[in-house]
Amino acid sequence: MALDFTAIDFETANGFRGSPCSVGLTRVRGGVIVEEGYWLMRPPEGHDHFDSRNITIHGITPDDVAAAPRFREVFPEVDAFIGGDPLVAHNAAFDLGVIRSAAEVSGIPAPAFDYACTVVLSRKNYSLPSYSLPFVAEAAGVPLRNHHDATEDARACAGIMVDIAAKHGVESVRGVFAALKLAMPHVDAYDPASDGMSKATRSALEKIAEMKAGIANGTARGGRSSWSTEGPNPVPNDRADMAHPLFGQTVVFTGDLSLGRPEAKTMAAAHGAQCASNVTLKTTVLVVGSGFTASDLRSGRLTSKAQRVLELQRRGQGIEVLSEGEFMQMVG
């Protein structure tokens, strides 16, 4: 089998995964990029508002997509580009979740995919302070110049997959999983005529409805919530998807996020993570709030827990540092 696959990256208009506003695709044949595709789109109706935070990340505004077709019109072209290829994405749980949630709220079918997550694979093939896309792309020899441009991100993801395959001397995505003695992940097709809405979409829509009701009643919380309460460490969900990048990880939180620490722990545990209150030799992931980005690892803008993590990394302990945005993408 040849190293043939399609790498994909979505950008979204707001915090709901089913709000895609752009997608980049990179087709690889025999380990070489042969074609790329890019689409701007309006998110599904009712989910097409743009949050300022998302605009800050990717630079796409409502005016940029005002004349663009909606997701339901674009997706058949995207699906045709992918064809029967395995999909490769950096944090594949997010990008596959975009397809599923957007298809659900659009009332259109979505195909099944075999897929690979380069976050999960990178953890097994590189020793890095962060497995965010810019860090991994640099390690793979395909430096990312314009992070959050969907085409550039998909191209970098493709380069990472090619580099990992080369490290194992294999010639297919499935061969990488075989070399690591792992099963290749798979997501089932979605048929709106027979399949119910996924739990992830239901939960997101319920939260959106609660927020709207709170705003209407004048009870919505303003500002950022306090992280002073550590809260209990919930039991990990042992039935969670083992291919999820948080499954089996020991996660510690530091800094100020836009949700309470107990809620963040609950979300992580739902995906199979063991949460802890302090950085120890068992820690594998540190989630940093307070506006942290992965580039801060180089500039030195770190909390005391993050500094402790870097100290442990220098001693050889493998701990990944995630920003709030990366964590929120992982948990949907």
Short mmCIF file of C-alpha atoms in Angstrom, two decimals:
data_model
loop_
_atom_site.label_atom_id
_atom_site.label_comp_id
_atom_site.label_asym_id
_atom_site.label_seq_id
_atom_site.Cartn_x
_atom_site.Cartn_y
_atom_site.Cartn_z
CA MET A 1 0.00 0.00 0.00
CA ALA A 2 1.25 3.48 -0.87
CA LEU A 3 1.37 6.38 1.59
CA ASP A 4 -1.87 7.87 0.29
CA PHE A 5 -4.14 10.03 2.46
CA THR A 6 -5.85 13.41 2.76
CA ALA A 7 -4.98 15.86 5.55
CA ILE A 8 -7.74 18.18 6.72
CA ASP A 9 -8.09 21.28 8.88
CA PHE A 10 -11.25 23.23 9.78
CA GLU A 11 -11.63 26.69 11.27
CA THR A 12 -14.88 27.51 13.06
CA ALA A 13 -16.89 30.68 13.55
CA ASN A 14 -17.62 30.15 17.24
CA GLY A 15 -17.25 27.70 20.12
CA PHE A 16 -19.65 25.15 18.61
CA ARG A 17 -17.81 22.56 16.51
CA GLY A 18 -20.64 22.54 13.99
CA SER A 19 -19.83 26.10 12.84
CA PRO A 20 -17.16 25.61 10.14
CA CYS A 21 -16.21 28.73 8.19
CA SER A 22 -13.23 27.37 6.25
CA VAL A 23 -11.55 24.08 5.45
CA GLY A 24 -8.18 23.19 3.95
CA LEU A 25 -7.35 19.83 2.36
CA THR A 26 -4.03 18.36 1.27
CA ARG A 27 -3.95 15.21 -0.87
CA VAL A 28 -0.86 12.99 -0.58
CA ARG A 29 0.06 10.23 -3.00
CA GLY A 30 3.09 8.04 -2.39
CA GLY A 31 4.23 10.38 0.37
CA VAL A 32 4.15 13.45 -1.89
CA ILE A 33 1.65 16.34 -1.86
CA VAL A 34 -0.11 16.33 -5.22
CA GLU A 35 -3.13 18.60 -4.73
CA GLU A 36 -4.66 21.05 -2.27
CA GLY A 37 -8.14 22.47 -1.80
CA TYR A 38 -9.59 25.36 0.20
CA TRP A 39 -13.16 26.47 0.79
CA LEU A 40 -14.68 29.41 2.64
CA MET A 41 -18.24 28.72 3.79
CA ARG A 42 -21.07 30.06 5.86
CA PRO A 43 -21.68 27.84 8.87
CA PRO A 44 -25.02 26.02 9.14
CA GLU A 45 -28.01 28.29 9.62
CA GLY A 46 -28.58 29.19 13.26
CA HIS A 47 -24.90 28.57 14.09
CA ASP A 48 -23.33 31.22 11.88
CA HIS A 49 -22.50 33.94 14.40
CA PHE A 50 -18.80 34.79 14.71
CA ASP A 51 -17.20 35.05 18.15
CA SER A 52 -14.50 37.70 18.46
CA ARG A 53 -12.15 35.11 19.96
CA ASN A 54 -12.43 32.91 16.87
CA ILE A 55 -11.92 35.87 14.56
CA THR A 56 -8.77 36.76 16.49
CA ILE A 57 -7.46 33.24 15.97
CA HIS A 58 -8.07 32.77 12.23
CA GLY A 59 -8.89 36.26 10.92
CA ILE A 60 -12.05 35.20 9.07
CA THR A 61 -14.97 37.63 9.51
CA PRO A 62 -18.70 37.45 8.70
CA ASP A 63 -18.07 39.71 5.69
CA ASP A 64 -15.52 37.23 4.32
CA VAL A 65 -18.16 34.49 4.08
CA ALA A 66 -21.25 36.62 3.39
CA ALA A 67 -21.40 35.50 -0.25
CA ALA A 68 -20.07 31.98 0.35
CA PRO A 69 -22.25 28.85 0.18
CA ARG A 70 -23.27 27.15 3.40
CA PHE A 71 -21.61 24.02 4.74
CA ARG A 72 -24.34 21.75 3.33
CA GLU A 73 -23.53 23.02 -0.17
CA VAL A 74 -19.75 22.84 0.25
CA PHE A 75 -19.45 19.47 1.94
CA PRO A 76 -20.23 17.33 -1.15
CA GLU A 77 -17.18 18.90 -2.83
CA VAL A 78 -15.06 18.31 0.26
CA ASP A 79 -16.25 14.70 0.45
CA ALA A 80 -15.46 14.18 -3.24
CA PHE A 81 -11.93 15.56 -2.71
CA ILE A 82 -11.34 13.12 0.15
CA GLY A 83 -12.78 10.16 -1.73
CA GLY A 84 -11.86 6.89 -0.04
CA ASP A 85 -8.69 8.25 1.59
CA PRO A 86 -7.86 7.91 5.27
CA LEU A 87 -8.23 11.34 6.90
CA VAL A 88 -5.31 12.81 8.83
CA ALA A 89 -5.73 15.77 11.17
CA HIS A 90 -3.92 17.40 14.06
CA ASN A 91 -6.39 16.78 16.89
CA ALA A 92 -8.63 14.68 14.68
CA ALA A 93 -11.33 14.53 17.36
CA PHE A 94 -12.01 18.19 16.61
CA ASP A 95 -12.02 18.05 12.80
CA LEU A 96 -14.08 14.87 12.62
CA GLY A 97 -16.36 16.41 15.23
CA VAL A 98 -16.82 19.43 12.96
CA ILE A 99 -17.97 17.20 10.12
CA ARG A 100 -20.36 15.24 12.33
CA SER A 101 -21.87 18.21 14.20
CA ALA A 102 -22.19 20.37 11.09
CA ALA A 103 -23.80 17.49 9.20
CA GLU A 104 -26.24 16.88 12.06
CA VAL A 105 -27.46 20.47 12.33
CA SER A 106 -27.55 20.71 8.51
CA GLY A 107 -29.57 17.49 8.16
CA ILE A 108 -27.17 15.92 5.67
CA PRO A 109 -25.34 12.56 5.73
CA ALA A 110 -21.62 12.18 6.42
CA PRO A 111 -19.48 9.21 5.36
CA ALA A 112 -17.42 6.85 7.50
CA PHE A 113 -13.70 7.51 7.75
CA ASP A 114 -10.57 5.69 8.80
CA TYR A 115 -8.41 8.37 10.33
CA ALA A 116 -5.19 9.29 12.11
CA CYS A 117 -4.56 11.98 14.69
CA THR A 118 -1.09 13.52 14.44
CA VAL A 119 -1.34 14.76 18.06
CA VAL A 120 -1.61 11.17 19.28
CA LEU A 121 1.04 9.90 16.86
CA SER A 122 3.42 12.79 17.57
CA ARG A 123 3.43 12.00 21.28
CA LYS A 124 4.79 8.56 20.37
CA ASN A 125 7.39 9.82 17.90
CA TYR A 126 8.81 13.15 19.16
CA SER A 127 9.92 14.51 22.53
CA LEU A 128 8.57 18.07 22.66
CA PRO A 129 7.45 20.59 25.30
CA SER A 130 4.20 21.06 23.39
CA TYR A 131 2.49 19.03 20.69
CA SER A 132 0.69 22.03 19.21
CA LEU A 133 0.91 22.08 15.43
CA PRO A 134 3.75 24.65 15.09
CA PHE A 135 6.04 22.70 17.46
CA VAL A 136 5.40 19.34 15.80
CA ALA A 137 5.66 20.75 12.28
CA GLU A 138 9.07 22.19 13.12
CA ALA A 139 10.21 18.84 14.54
CA ALA A 140 9.01 17.10 11.37
CA GLY A 141 10.97 19.47 9.13
CA VAL A 142 7.91 21.26 7.74
CA PRO A 143 7.86 24.60 9.63
CA LEU A 144 4.43 26.26 9.81
CA ARG A 145 4.50 29.87 8.64
CA ASN A 146 0.85 30.91 8.98
CA HIS A 147 -0.83 28.95 11.78
CA HIS A 148 -4.66 28.82 11.57
CA ASP A 149 -4.73 29.26 7.83
CA ALA A 150 -6.61 26.03 7.03
CA THR A 151 -4.55 25.20 3.94
CA GLU A 152 -1.23 25.79 5.67
CA ASP A 153 -2.31 23.76 8.71
CA ALA A 154 -3.46 20.85 6.54
CA ARG A 155 -0.17 20.97 4.61
CA ALA A 156 1.86 20.92 7.84
CA CYS A 157 -0.23 18.03 9.16
CA ALA A 158 0.47 16.10 5.95
CA GLY A 159 4.19 16.71 6.36
CA ILE A 160 4.08 15.38 9.92
CA MET A 161 2.33 12.21 8.78
CA VAL A 162 4.91 11.64 6.04
CA ASP A 163 7.76 12.17 8.52
CA ILE A 164 6.28 9.74 11.05
CA ALA A 165 5.80 7.10 8.36
CA ALA A 166 9.44 7.56 7.33
CA LYS A 167 10.57 7.11 10.95
CA HIS A 168 8.94 3.68 10.96
CA GLY A 169 9.97 2.77 7.42
CA VAL A 170 6.37 2.10 6.38
CA GLU A 171 4.47 3.09 3.27
CA SER A 172 0.91 3.58 4.49
CA VAL A 173 -0.99 5.29 7.29
CA ARG A 174 -2.26 1.90 8.40
CA GLY A 175 1.35 0.69 8.45
CA VAL A 176 2.20 3.38 11.03
CA PHE A 177 -0.47 2.03 13.37
CA ALA A 178 0.69 -1.53 12.76
CA ALA A 179 4.27 -0.53 13.61
CA LEU A 180 3.01 1.00 16.87
CA LYS A 181 0.82 -2.05 17.54
CA LEU A 182 -2.30 0.11 17.53
CA ALA A 183 -5.63 -0.25 15.75
CA MET A 184 -6.32 2.42 13.15
CA PRO A 185 -9.19 4.61 14.40
CA HIS A 186 -12.50 4.66 12.55
CA VAL A 187 -15.61 6.84 12.70
CA ASP A 188 -18.95 5.54 11.47
CA ALA A 189 -21.12 7.16 8.83
CA TYR A 190 -24.00 9.43 9.82
CA ASP A 191 -27.45 9.13 8.23
CA PRO A 192 -29.95 11.76 9.43
CA ALA A 193 -32.85 9.48 8.47
CA SER A 194 -31.85 6.75 10.90
CA ASP A 195 -29.16 8.01 13.30
CA GLY A 196 -29.74 10.10 16.37
CA MET A 197 -27.79 13.24 17.13
CA SER A 198 -24.42 12.60 18.77
CA LYS A 199 -23.91 13.27 22.46
CA ALA A 200 -21.32 15.95 21.66
CA THR A 201 -23.78 17.90 19.50
CA ARG A 202 -26.65 17.45 21.96
CA SER A 203 -24.52 18.70 24.85
CA ALA A 204 -23.32 21.70 22.85
CA LEU A 205 -26.83 22.66 21.77
CA GLU A 206 -28.12 22.31 25.33
CA LYS A 207 -25.35 24.57 26.60
CA ILE A 208 -26.08 27.13 23.87
CA ALA A 209 -29.78 27.09 24.81
CA GLU A 210 -28.91 27.56 28.50
CA MET A 211 -26.67 30.51 27.68
CA LYS A 212 -29.35 32.15 25.57
CA ALA A 213 -31.93 31.61 28.31
CA GLY A 214 -29.56 33.10 30.86
CA ILE A 215 -28.98 36.17 28.71
CA ALA A 216 -32.74 36.60 28.18
CA ASN A 217 -33.39 36.31 31.92
CA GLY A 218 -30.47 38.49 32.87
CA THR A 219 -28.82 35.69 34.83
CA ALA A 220 -25.87 34.90 32.56
CA ARG A 221 -22.51 35.04 34.29
CA GLY A 222 -20.32 37.94 33.30
CA GLY A 223 -16.55 37.94 33.09
CA ARG A 224 -14.23 35.04 33.75
CA SER A 225 -14.96 32.44 36.41
CA SER A 226 -12.65 31.92 39.36
CA TRP A 227 -10.14 29.09 39.36
CA SER A 228 -9.58 29.32 43.11
CA THR A 229 -11.61 26.14 43.70
CA GLU A 230 -9.64 23.09 42.58
CA GLY A 231 -12.58 20.74 43.05
CA PRO A 232 -12.50 16.93 43.17
CA ASN A 233 -10.66 14.78 40.62
CA PRO A 234 -13.39 12.76 38.86
CA VAL A 235 -13.01 9.13 37.89
CA PRO A 236 -11.90 8.75 34.24
CA ASN A 237 -14.42 7.38 31.77
CA ASP A 238 -12.95 3.97 30.91
CA ARG A 239 -15.41 3.68 28.01
CA ALA A 240 -14.16 6.81 26.28
CA ASP A 241 -12.62 6.64 22.81
CA MET A 242 -9.11 5.26 23.24
CA ALA A 243 -8.01 7.16 20.11
CA HIS A 244 -8.83 10.51 21.76
CA PRO A 245 -5.66 12.51 22.56
CA LEU A 246 -6.64 12.87 26.24
CA PHE A 247 -7.44 9.21 26.87
CA GLY A 248 -5.11 7.71 29.47
CA GLN A 249 -3.36 11.02 30.17
CA THR A 250 -2.81 12.48 33.65
CA VAL A 251 -3.92 16.11 33.39
CA VAL A 252 -3.21 19.08 35.66
CA PHE A 253 -4.70 22.58 35.24
CA THR A 254 -3.08 25.91 36.04
CA GLY A 255 -3.99 29.54 35.47
CA ASP A 256 -7.34 31.13 34.67
CA LEU A 257 -9.59 29.65 31.97
CA SER A 258 -13.02 30.77 30.85
CA LEU A 259 -14.69 27.94 32.79
CA GLY A 260 -14.28 26.68 36.35
CA ARG A 261 -11.58 24.16 37.12
CA PRO A 262 -14.07 21.51 38.35
CA GLU A 263 -15.97 21.75 35.04
CA ALA A 264 -12.72 21.47 33.06
CA LYS A 265 -11.79 18.36 35.05
CA THR A 266 -15.19 16.81 34.35
CA MET A 267 -14.76 17.41 30.62
CA ALA A 268 -11.26 15.90 30.61
CA ALA A 269 -12.36 12.86 32.62
CA ALA A 270 -15.23 12.26 30.20
CA HIS A 271 -12.58 11.61 27.53
CA GLY A 272 -10.67 9.14 29.70
CA ALA A 273 -8.18 11.48 31.40
CA GLN A 274 -7.11 11.17 35.03
CA CYS A 275 -7.12 14.66 36.56
CA ALA A 276 -4.77 15.70 39.36
CA SER A 277 -4.29 18.82 41.43
CA ASN A 278 -0.48 19.10 41.36
CA VAL A 279 2.36 18.42 38.94
CA THR A 280 4.06 15.13 39.84
CA LEU A 281 6.11 12.45 38.14
CA LYS A 282 2.81 10.99 36.89
CA THR A 283 1.76 14.18 35.06
CA THR A 284 1.61 13.86 31.27
CA VAL A 285 -0.43 16.97 30.29
CA LEU A 286 -0.54 20.49 31.77
CA VAL A 287 -3.35 22.80 30.61
CA VAL A 288 -2.44 26.46 31.03
CA GLY A 289 -4.99 29.29 31.07
CA SER A 290 -4.42 33.06 31.47
CA GLY A 291 -4.12 33.63 27.72
CA PHE A 292 -1.15 31.27 27.38
CA THR A 293 -0.16 30.10 23.90
CA ALA A 294 2.38 27.44 22.99
CA SER A 295 4.85 30.11 21.84
CA ASP A 296 5.06 31.30 25.47
CA LEU A 297 7.18 28.21 26.16
CA ARG A 298 9.92 29.96 24.21
CA SER A 299 9.34 33.46 25.63
CA GLY A 300 9.23 32.30 29.25
CA ARG A 301 5.76 33.67 30.16
CA LEU A 302 4.84 30.77 32.43
CA THR A 303 3.04 29.96 35.66
CA SER A 304 4.93 28.24 38.50
CA LYS A 305 3.36 24.89 37.51
CA ALA A 306 4.47 25.38 33.91
CA GLN A 307 7.99 26.20 35.08
CA ARG A 308 7.94 22.99 37.13
CA VAL A 309 6.88 21.09 34.00
CA LEU A 310 9.78 22.50 31.99
CA GLU A 311 12.12 21.47 34.81
CA LEU A 312 10.74 17.91 34.68
CA GLN A 313 10.99 17.90 30.88
CA ARG A 314 14.66 18.79 31.11
CA ARG A 315 15.07 15.75 33.37
CA GLY A 316 13.52 13.56 30.71
CA GLN A 317 9.87 13.37 31.83
CA GLY A 318 7.48 13.61 28.89
CA ILE A 319 4.86 16.25 29.71
CA GLU A 320 2.84 18.12 27.13
CA VAL A 321 1.73 21.72 27.66
CA LEU A 322 -1.65 22.71 26.21
CA SER A 323 -3.19 26.15 25.85
CA GLU A 324 -6.82 26.76 26.77
CA GLY A 325 -7.77 26.80 23.08
CA GLU A 326 -6.09 23.47 22.39
CA PHE A 327 -7.76 21.86 25.40
CA MET A 328 -11.19 23.24 24.46
CA GLN A 329 -10.79 21.91 20.91
CA MET A 330 -9.98 18.48 22.30
CA VAL A 331 -13.02 18.34 24.57
CA GLY A 332 -15.38 19.99 22.07
#
